[in-house]
PDB file of C-alpha atoms and ligand atoms in Angstrom:
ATOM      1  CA  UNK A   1      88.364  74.522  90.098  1.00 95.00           C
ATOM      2  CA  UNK A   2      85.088  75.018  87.779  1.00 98.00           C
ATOM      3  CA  UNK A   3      84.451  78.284  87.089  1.00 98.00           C
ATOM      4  CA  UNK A   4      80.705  79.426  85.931  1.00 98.00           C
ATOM      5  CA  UNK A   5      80.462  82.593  83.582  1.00 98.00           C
ATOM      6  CA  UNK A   6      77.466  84.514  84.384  1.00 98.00           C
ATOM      7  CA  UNK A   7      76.522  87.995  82.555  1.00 97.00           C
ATOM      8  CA  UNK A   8      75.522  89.480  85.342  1.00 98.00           C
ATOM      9  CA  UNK A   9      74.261  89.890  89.017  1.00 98.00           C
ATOM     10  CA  UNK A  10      71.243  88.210  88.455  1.00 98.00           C
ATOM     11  CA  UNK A  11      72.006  84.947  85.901  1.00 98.00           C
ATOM     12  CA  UNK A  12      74.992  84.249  89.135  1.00 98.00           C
ATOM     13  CA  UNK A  13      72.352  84.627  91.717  1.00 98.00           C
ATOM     14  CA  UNK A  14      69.963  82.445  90.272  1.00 98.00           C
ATOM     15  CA  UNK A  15      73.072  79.845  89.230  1.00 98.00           C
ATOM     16  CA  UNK A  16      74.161  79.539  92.783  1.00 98.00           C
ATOM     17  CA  UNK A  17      70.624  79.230  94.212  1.00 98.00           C
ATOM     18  CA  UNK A  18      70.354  76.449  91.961  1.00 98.00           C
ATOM     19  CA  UNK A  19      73.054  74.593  93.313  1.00 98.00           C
ATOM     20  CA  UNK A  20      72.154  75.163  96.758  1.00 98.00           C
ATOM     21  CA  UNK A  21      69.087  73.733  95.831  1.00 98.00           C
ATOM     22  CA  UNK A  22      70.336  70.594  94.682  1.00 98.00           C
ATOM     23  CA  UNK A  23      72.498  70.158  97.047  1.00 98.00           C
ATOM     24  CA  UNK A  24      69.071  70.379  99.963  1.00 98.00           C
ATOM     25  CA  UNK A  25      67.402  68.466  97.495  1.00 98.00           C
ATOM     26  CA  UNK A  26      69.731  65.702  97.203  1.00 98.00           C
ATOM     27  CA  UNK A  27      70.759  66.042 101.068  1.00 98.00           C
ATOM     28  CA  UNK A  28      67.347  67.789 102.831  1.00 98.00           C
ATOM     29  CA  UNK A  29      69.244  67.474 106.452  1.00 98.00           C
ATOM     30  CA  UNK A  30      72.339  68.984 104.569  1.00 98.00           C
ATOM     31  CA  UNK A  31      75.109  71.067 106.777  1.00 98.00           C
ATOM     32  CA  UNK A  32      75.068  74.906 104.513  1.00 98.00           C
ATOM     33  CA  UNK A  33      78.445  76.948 105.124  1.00 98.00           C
ATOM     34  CA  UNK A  34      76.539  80.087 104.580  1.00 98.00           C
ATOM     35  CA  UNK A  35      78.166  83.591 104.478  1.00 98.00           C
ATOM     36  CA  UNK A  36      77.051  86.825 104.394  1.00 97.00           C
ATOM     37  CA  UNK A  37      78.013  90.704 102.304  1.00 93.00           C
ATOM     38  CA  UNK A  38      76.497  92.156  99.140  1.00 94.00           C
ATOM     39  CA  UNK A  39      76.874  89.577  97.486  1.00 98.00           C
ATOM     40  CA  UNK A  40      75.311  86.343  98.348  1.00 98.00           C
ATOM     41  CA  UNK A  41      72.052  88.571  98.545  1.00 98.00           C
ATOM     42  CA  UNK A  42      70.497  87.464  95.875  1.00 98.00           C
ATOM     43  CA  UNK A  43      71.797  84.530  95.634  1.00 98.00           C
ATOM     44  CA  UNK A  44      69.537  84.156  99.108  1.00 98.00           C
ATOM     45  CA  UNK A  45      66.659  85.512  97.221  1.00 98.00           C
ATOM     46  CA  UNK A  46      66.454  83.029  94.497  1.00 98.00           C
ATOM     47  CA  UNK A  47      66.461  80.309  97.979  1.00 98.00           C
ATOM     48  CA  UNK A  48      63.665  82.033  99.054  1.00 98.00           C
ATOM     49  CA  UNK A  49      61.806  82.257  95.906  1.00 98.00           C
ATOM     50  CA  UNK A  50      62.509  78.485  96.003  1.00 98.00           C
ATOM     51  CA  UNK A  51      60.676  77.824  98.776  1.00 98.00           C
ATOM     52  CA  UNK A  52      58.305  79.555  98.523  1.00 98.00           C
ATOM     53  CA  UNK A  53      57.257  78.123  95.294  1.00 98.00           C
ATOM     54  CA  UNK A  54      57.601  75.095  96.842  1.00 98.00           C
ATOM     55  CA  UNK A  55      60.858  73.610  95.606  1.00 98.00           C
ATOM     56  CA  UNK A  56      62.742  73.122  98.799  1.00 98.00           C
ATOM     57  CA  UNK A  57      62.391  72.887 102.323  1.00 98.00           C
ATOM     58  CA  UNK A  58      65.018  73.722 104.951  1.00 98.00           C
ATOM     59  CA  UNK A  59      63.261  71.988 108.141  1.00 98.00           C
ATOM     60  CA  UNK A  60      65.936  70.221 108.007  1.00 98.00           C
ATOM     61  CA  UNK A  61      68.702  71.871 106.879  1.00 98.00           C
ATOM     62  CA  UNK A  62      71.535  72.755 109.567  1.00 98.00           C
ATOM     63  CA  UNK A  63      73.466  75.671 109.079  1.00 98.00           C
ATOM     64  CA  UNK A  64      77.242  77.376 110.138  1.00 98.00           C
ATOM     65  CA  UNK A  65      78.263  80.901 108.970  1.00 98.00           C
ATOM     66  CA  UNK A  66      81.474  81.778 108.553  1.00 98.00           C
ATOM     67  CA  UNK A  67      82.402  84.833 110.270  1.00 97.00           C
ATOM     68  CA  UNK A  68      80.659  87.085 113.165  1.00 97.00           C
ATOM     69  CA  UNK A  69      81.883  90.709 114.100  1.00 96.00           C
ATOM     70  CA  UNK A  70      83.222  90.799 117.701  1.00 96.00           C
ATOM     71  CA  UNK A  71      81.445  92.949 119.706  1.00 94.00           C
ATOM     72  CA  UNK A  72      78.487  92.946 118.087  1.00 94.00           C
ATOM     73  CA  UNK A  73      75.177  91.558 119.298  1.00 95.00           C
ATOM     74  CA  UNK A  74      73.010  89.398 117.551  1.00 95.00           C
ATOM     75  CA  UNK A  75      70.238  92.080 117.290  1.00 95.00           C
ATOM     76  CA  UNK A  76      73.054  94.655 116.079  1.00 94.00           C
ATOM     77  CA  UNK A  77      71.261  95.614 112.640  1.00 92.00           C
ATOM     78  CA  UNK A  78      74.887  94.786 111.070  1.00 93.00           C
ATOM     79  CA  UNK A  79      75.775  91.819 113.633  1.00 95.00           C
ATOM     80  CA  UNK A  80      75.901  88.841 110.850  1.00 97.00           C
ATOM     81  CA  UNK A  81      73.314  86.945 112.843  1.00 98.00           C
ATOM     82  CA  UNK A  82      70.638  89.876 112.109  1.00 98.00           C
ATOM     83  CA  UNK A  83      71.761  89.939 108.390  1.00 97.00           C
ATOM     84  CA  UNK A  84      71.291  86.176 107.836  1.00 98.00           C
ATOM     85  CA  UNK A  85      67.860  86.396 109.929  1.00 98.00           C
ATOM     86  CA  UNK A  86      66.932  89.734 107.612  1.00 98.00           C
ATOM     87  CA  UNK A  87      68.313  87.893 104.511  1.00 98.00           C
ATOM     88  CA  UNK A  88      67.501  83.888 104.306  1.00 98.00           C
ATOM     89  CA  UNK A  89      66.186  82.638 107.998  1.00 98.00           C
ATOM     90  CA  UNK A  90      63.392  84.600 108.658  1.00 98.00           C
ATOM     91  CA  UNK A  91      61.890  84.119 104.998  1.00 98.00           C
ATOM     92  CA  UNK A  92      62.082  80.139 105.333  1.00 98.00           C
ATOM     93  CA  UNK A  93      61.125  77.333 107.635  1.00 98.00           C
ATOM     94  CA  UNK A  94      64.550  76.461 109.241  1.00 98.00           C
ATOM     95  CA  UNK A  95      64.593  75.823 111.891  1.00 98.00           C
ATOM     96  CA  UNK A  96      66.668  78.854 114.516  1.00 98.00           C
ATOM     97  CA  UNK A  97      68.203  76.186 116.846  1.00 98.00           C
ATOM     98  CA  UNK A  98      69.692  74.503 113.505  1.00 98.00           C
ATOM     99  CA  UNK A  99      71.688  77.905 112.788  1.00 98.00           C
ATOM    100  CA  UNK A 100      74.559  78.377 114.233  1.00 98.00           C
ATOM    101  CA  UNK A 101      77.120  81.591 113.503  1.00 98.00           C
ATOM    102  CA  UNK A 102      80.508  82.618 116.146  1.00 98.00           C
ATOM    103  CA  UNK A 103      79.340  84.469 119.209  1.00 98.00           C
ATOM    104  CA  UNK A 104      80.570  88.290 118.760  1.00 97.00           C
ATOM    105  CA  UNK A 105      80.007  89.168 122.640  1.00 97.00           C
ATOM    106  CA  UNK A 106      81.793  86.108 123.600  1.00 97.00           C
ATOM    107  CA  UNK A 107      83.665  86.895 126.750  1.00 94.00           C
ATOM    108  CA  UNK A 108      86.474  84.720 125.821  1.00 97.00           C
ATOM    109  CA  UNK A 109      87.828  84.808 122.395  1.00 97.00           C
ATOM    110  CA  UNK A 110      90.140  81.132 122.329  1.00 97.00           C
ATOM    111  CA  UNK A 111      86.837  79.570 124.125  1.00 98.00           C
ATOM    112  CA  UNK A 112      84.276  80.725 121.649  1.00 98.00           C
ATOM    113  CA  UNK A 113      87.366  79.543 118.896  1.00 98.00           C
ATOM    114  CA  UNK A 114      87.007  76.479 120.333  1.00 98.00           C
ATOM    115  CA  UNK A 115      83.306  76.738 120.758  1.00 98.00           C
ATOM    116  CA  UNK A 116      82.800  77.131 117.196  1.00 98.00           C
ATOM    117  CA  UNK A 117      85.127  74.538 116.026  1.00 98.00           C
ATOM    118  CA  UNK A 118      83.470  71.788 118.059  1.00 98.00           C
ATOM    119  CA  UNK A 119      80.162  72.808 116.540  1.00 98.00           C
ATOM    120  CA  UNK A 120      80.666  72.308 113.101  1.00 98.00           C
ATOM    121  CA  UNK A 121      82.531  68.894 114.052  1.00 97.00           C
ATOM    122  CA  UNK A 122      79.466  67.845 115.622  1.00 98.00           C
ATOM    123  CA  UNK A 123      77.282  69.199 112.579  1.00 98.00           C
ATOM    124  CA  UNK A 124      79.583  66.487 110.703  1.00 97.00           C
ATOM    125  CA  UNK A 125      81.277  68.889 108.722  1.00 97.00           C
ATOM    126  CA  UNK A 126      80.379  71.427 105.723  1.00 98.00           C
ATOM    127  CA  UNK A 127      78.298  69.833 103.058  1.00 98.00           C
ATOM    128  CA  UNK A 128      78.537  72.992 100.739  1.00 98.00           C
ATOM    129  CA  UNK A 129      80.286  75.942 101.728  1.00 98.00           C
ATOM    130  CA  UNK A 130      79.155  79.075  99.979  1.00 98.00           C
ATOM    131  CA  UNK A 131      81.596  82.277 100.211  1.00 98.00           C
ATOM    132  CA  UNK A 132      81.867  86.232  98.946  1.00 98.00           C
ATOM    133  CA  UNK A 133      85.755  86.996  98.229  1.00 98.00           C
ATOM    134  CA  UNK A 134      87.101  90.605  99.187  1.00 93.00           C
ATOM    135  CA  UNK A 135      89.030  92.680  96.650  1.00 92.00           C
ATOM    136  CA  UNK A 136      91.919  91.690  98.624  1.00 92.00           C
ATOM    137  CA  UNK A 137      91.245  87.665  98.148  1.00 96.00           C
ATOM    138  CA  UNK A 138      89.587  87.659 101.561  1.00 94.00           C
ATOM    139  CA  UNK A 139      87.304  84.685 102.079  1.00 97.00           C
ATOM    140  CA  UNK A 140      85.174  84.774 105.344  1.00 96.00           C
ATOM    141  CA  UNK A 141      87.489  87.166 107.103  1.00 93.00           C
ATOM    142  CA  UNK A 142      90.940  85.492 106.311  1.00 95.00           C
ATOM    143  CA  UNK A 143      92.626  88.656 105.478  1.00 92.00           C
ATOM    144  CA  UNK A 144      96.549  88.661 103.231  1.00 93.00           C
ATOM    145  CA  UNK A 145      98.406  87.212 105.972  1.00 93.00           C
ATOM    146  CA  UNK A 146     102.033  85.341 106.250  1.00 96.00           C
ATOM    147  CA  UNK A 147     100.354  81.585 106.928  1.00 96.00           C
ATOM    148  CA  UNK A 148      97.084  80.279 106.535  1.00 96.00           C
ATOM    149  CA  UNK A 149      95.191  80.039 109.402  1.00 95.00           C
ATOM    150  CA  UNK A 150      94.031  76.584 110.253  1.00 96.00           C
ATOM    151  CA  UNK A 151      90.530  76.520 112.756  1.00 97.00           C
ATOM    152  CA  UNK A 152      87.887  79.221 113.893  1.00 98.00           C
ATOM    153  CA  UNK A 153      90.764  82.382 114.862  1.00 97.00           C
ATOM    154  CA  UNK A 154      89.492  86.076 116.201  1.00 97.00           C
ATOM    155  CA  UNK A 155      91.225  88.109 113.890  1.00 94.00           C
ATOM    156  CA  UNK A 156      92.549  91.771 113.834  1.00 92.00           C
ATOM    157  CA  UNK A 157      90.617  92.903 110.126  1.00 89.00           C
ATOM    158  CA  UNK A 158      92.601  95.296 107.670  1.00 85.00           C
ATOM    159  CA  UNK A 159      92.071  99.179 106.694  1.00 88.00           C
ATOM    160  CA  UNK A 160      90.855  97.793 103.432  1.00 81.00           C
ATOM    161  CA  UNK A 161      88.257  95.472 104.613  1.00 81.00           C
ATOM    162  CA  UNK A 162      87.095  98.009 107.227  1.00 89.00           C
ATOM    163  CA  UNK A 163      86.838 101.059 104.766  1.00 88.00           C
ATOM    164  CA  UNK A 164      84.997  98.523 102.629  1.00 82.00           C
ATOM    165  CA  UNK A 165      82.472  97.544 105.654  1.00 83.00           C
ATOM    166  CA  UNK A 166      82.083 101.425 106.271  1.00 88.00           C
ATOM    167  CA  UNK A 167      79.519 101.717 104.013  1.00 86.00           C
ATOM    168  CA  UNK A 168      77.049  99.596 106.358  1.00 85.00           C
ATOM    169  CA  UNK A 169      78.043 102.395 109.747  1.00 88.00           C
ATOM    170  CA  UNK A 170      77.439 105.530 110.383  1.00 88.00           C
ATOM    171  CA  UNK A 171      81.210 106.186 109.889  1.00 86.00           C
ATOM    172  CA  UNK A 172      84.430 103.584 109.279  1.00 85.00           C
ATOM    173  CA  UNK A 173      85.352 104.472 113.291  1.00 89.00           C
ATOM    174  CA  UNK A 174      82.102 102.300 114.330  1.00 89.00           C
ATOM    175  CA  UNK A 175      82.842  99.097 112.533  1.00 91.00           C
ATOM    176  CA  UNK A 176      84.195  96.711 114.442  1.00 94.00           C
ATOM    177  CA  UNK A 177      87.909  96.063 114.763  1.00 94.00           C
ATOM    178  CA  UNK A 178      87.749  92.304 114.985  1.00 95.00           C
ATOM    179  CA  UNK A 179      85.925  89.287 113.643  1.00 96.00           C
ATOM    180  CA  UNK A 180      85.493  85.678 114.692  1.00 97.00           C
ATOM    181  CA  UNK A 181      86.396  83.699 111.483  1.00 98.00           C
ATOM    182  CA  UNK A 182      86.072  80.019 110.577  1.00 98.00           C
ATOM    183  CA  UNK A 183      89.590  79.552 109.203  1.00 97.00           C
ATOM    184  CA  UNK A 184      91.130  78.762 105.673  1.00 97.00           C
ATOM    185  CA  UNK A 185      91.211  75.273 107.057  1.00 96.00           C
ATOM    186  CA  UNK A 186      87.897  74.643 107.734  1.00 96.00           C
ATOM    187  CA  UNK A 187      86.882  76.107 104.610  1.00 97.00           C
ATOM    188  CA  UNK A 188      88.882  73.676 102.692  1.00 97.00           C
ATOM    189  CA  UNK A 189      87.343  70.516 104.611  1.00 97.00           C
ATOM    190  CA  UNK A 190      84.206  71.347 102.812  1.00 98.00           C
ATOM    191  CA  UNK A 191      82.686  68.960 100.568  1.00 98.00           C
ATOM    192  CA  UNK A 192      82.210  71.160  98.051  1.00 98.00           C
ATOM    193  CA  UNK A 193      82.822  74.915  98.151  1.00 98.00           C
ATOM    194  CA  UNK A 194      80.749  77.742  96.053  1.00 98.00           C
ATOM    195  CA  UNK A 195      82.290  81.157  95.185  1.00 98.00           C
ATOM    196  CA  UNK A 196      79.816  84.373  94.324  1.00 98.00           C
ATOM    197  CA  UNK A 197      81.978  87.371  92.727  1.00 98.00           C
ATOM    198  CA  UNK A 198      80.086  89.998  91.043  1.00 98.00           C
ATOM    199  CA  UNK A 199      81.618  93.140  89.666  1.00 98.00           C
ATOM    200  CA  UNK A 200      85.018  95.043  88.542  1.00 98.00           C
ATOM    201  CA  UNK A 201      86.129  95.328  92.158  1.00 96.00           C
ATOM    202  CA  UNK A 202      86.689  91.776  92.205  1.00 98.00           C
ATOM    203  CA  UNK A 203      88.778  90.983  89.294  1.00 98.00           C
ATOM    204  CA  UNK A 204      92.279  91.056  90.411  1.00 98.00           C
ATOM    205  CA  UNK A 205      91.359  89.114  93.357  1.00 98.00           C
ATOM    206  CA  UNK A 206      89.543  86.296  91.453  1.00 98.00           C
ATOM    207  CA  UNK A 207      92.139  86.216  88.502  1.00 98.00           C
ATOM    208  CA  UNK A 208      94.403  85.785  91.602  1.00 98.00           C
ATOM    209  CA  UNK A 209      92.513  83.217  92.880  1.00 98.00           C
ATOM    210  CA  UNK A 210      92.256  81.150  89.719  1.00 98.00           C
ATOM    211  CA  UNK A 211      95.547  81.714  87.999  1.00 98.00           C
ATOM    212  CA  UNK A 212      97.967  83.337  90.740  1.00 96.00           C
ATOM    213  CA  UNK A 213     100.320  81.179  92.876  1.00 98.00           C
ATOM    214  CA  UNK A 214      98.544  79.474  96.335  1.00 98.00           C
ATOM    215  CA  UNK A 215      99.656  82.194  98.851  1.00 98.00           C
ATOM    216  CA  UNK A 216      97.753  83.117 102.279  1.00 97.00           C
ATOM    217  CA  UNK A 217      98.522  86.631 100.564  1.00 97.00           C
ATOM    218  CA  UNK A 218      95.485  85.782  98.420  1.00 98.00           C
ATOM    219  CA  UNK A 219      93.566  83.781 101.272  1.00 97.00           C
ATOM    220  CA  UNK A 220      90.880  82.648  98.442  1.00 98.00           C
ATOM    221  CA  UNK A 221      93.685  80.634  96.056  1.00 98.00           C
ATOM    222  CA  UNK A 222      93.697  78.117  98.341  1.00 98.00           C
ATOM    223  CA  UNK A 223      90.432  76.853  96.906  1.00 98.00           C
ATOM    224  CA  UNK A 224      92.732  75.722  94.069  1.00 98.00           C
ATOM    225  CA  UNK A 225      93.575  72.700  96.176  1.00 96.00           C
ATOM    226  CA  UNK A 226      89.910  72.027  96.860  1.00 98.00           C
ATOM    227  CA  UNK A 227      88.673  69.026  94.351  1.00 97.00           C
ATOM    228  CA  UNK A 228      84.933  70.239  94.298  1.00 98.00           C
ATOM    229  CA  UNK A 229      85.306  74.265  94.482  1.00 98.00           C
ATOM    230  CA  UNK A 230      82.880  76.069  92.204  1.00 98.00           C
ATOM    231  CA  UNK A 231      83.040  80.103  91.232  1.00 98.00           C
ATOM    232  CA  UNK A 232      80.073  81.680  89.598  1.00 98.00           C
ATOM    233  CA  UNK A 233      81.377  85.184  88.531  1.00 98.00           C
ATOM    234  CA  UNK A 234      80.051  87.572  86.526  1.00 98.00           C
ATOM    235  CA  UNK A 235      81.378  89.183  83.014  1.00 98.00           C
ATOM    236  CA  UNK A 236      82.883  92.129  85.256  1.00 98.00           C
ATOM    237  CA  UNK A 237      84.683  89.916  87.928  1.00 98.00           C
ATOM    238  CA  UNK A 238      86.046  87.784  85.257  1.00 98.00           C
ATOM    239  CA  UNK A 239      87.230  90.608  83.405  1.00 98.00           C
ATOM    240  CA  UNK A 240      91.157  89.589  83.762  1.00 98.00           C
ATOM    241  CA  UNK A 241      90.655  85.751  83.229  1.00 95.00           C
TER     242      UNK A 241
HETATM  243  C1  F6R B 301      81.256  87.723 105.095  1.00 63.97           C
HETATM  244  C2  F6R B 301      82.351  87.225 104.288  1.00 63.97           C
HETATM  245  C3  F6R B 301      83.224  88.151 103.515  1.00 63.97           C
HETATM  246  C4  F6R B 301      82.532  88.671 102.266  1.00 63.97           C
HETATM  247  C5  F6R B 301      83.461  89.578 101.452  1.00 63.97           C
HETATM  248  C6  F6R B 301      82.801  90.133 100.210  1.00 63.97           C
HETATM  249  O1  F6R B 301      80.578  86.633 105.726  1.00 63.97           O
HETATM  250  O2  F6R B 301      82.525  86.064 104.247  1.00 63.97           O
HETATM  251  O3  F6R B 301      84.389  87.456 103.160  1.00 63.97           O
HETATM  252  O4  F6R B 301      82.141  87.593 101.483  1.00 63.97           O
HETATM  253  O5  F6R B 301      83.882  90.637 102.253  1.00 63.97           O
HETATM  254  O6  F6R B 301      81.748  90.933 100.578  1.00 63.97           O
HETATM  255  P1  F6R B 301      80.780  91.600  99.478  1.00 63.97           P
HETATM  256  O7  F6R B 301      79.987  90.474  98.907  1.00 63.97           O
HETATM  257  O8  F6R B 301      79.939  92.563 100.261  1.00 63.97           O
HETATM  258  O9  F6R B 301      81.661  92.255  98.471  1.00 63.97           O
END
């Protein structure tokens, strides 16, 4: 695992832009495992300063997010699909039909599972998968659990993420209870994986991911069996390393 020391927010944005930039540079049809939180924010903002300058183009580039909520539509203003319009789609020229991101109104939870999976077979697979990590070593919305879970799973998400999520609902009651997830599996069969932590909040869980034993009690340490996994941290996030 290669770990990048930023000094703060903004060097670890503009380092993980720049290797999602090579990587649609070197690849323009490339498959981006994109995610969404506070997090990969700016990261998304140095992509779109990218293009607009000129520097890349994503007509080509084919996308697959990670997680939806369940029960959310896409035109929710917190639905995932609505952040990664607000955030990165609607700012560059991808193209929407080359986006793809779990169904959260799906009537039929192991169907849109399966749904999902087949997609990002078809895509070919993940060329570069980025991902946030929870405090709790949550990557996409693998929460602490007794096994690792292998494909796209709805799953039932903890007190801890939901008090974390609160902050984007009127009140912790209105976020959802449930997530479609792309599972620690898939996340793995990435070519190459890229890990934005920023902040104090996130030390334990990325000195856990780096250093701690590989448990699906810290879903993110699996990455150390990935051989091209990349974290870009911040000073404060790798505070305990
Ligand atoms: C969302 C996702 C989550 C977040 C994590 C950290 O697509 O994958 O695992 O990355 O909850 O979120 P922030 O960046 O808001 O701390």
């Amino acid at each position: 695992m290669r770990v990048i020391r930023a000094k703060d927010y903004e060097e670890l944005s503009d380092i993980a832009a720049r290797i999602i930039a090579a990587q649609i540079i070197l690849k323009p049809n490339a498959v981006l495992g994109l995610a969404t939180g506070s997090t990969p924010i700016g990261t998304y903002q140095g992509l779109i300063r990218r293009f607009k300058d000129g520097k890349i183009s994503f007509s080509n580039v084919r996308t697959a997010n990670l997680d939806e909520y369940k029960g959310l539509r896409a035109d929710h203003d917190q639905s995932y699909a609505y952040f990664m319009r607000d955030n990165l789609f609607d700012h560059v020229d991808i193209k929407p039909e080359n986006t793809n991101i779990p169904n959260g109104m799906a009537e039929n939870d192991a169907k849109e599972c399966e749904r999902y999976d087949c997609v990002v077979k078809e895509l070919g697979g993940v060329d570069l998968q980025l991902l946030g990590i929870g405090k709790n070593g949550h990557i996409g919305f693998n929460e602490p659990a007794d096994a690792f879970q292998n494909g796209t799973y709805c799953v039932k998400l903890t007190d801890s993420t939901i008090q974390a999520n609160a902050r984007f609902f009127a009140s912790a009651d209105e976020v959802p209870k449930y997530a479609f997830s792309m599972g620690c599996g898939t996340i793995l069969a990435a070519k190459s994986v890229l890990l934005v932590a920023s902040g104090k909040d996130k030390a334990d869980a990325i000195y856990k991911t780096i250093h701690g034993p590989i448990t699906p009690q810290v879903p993110a340490s699996i990455l150390q069996f990935h051989p091209d996994a990349t974290i870009v941290a911040d000073e404060e996030a790798l505070s305990l390393c």
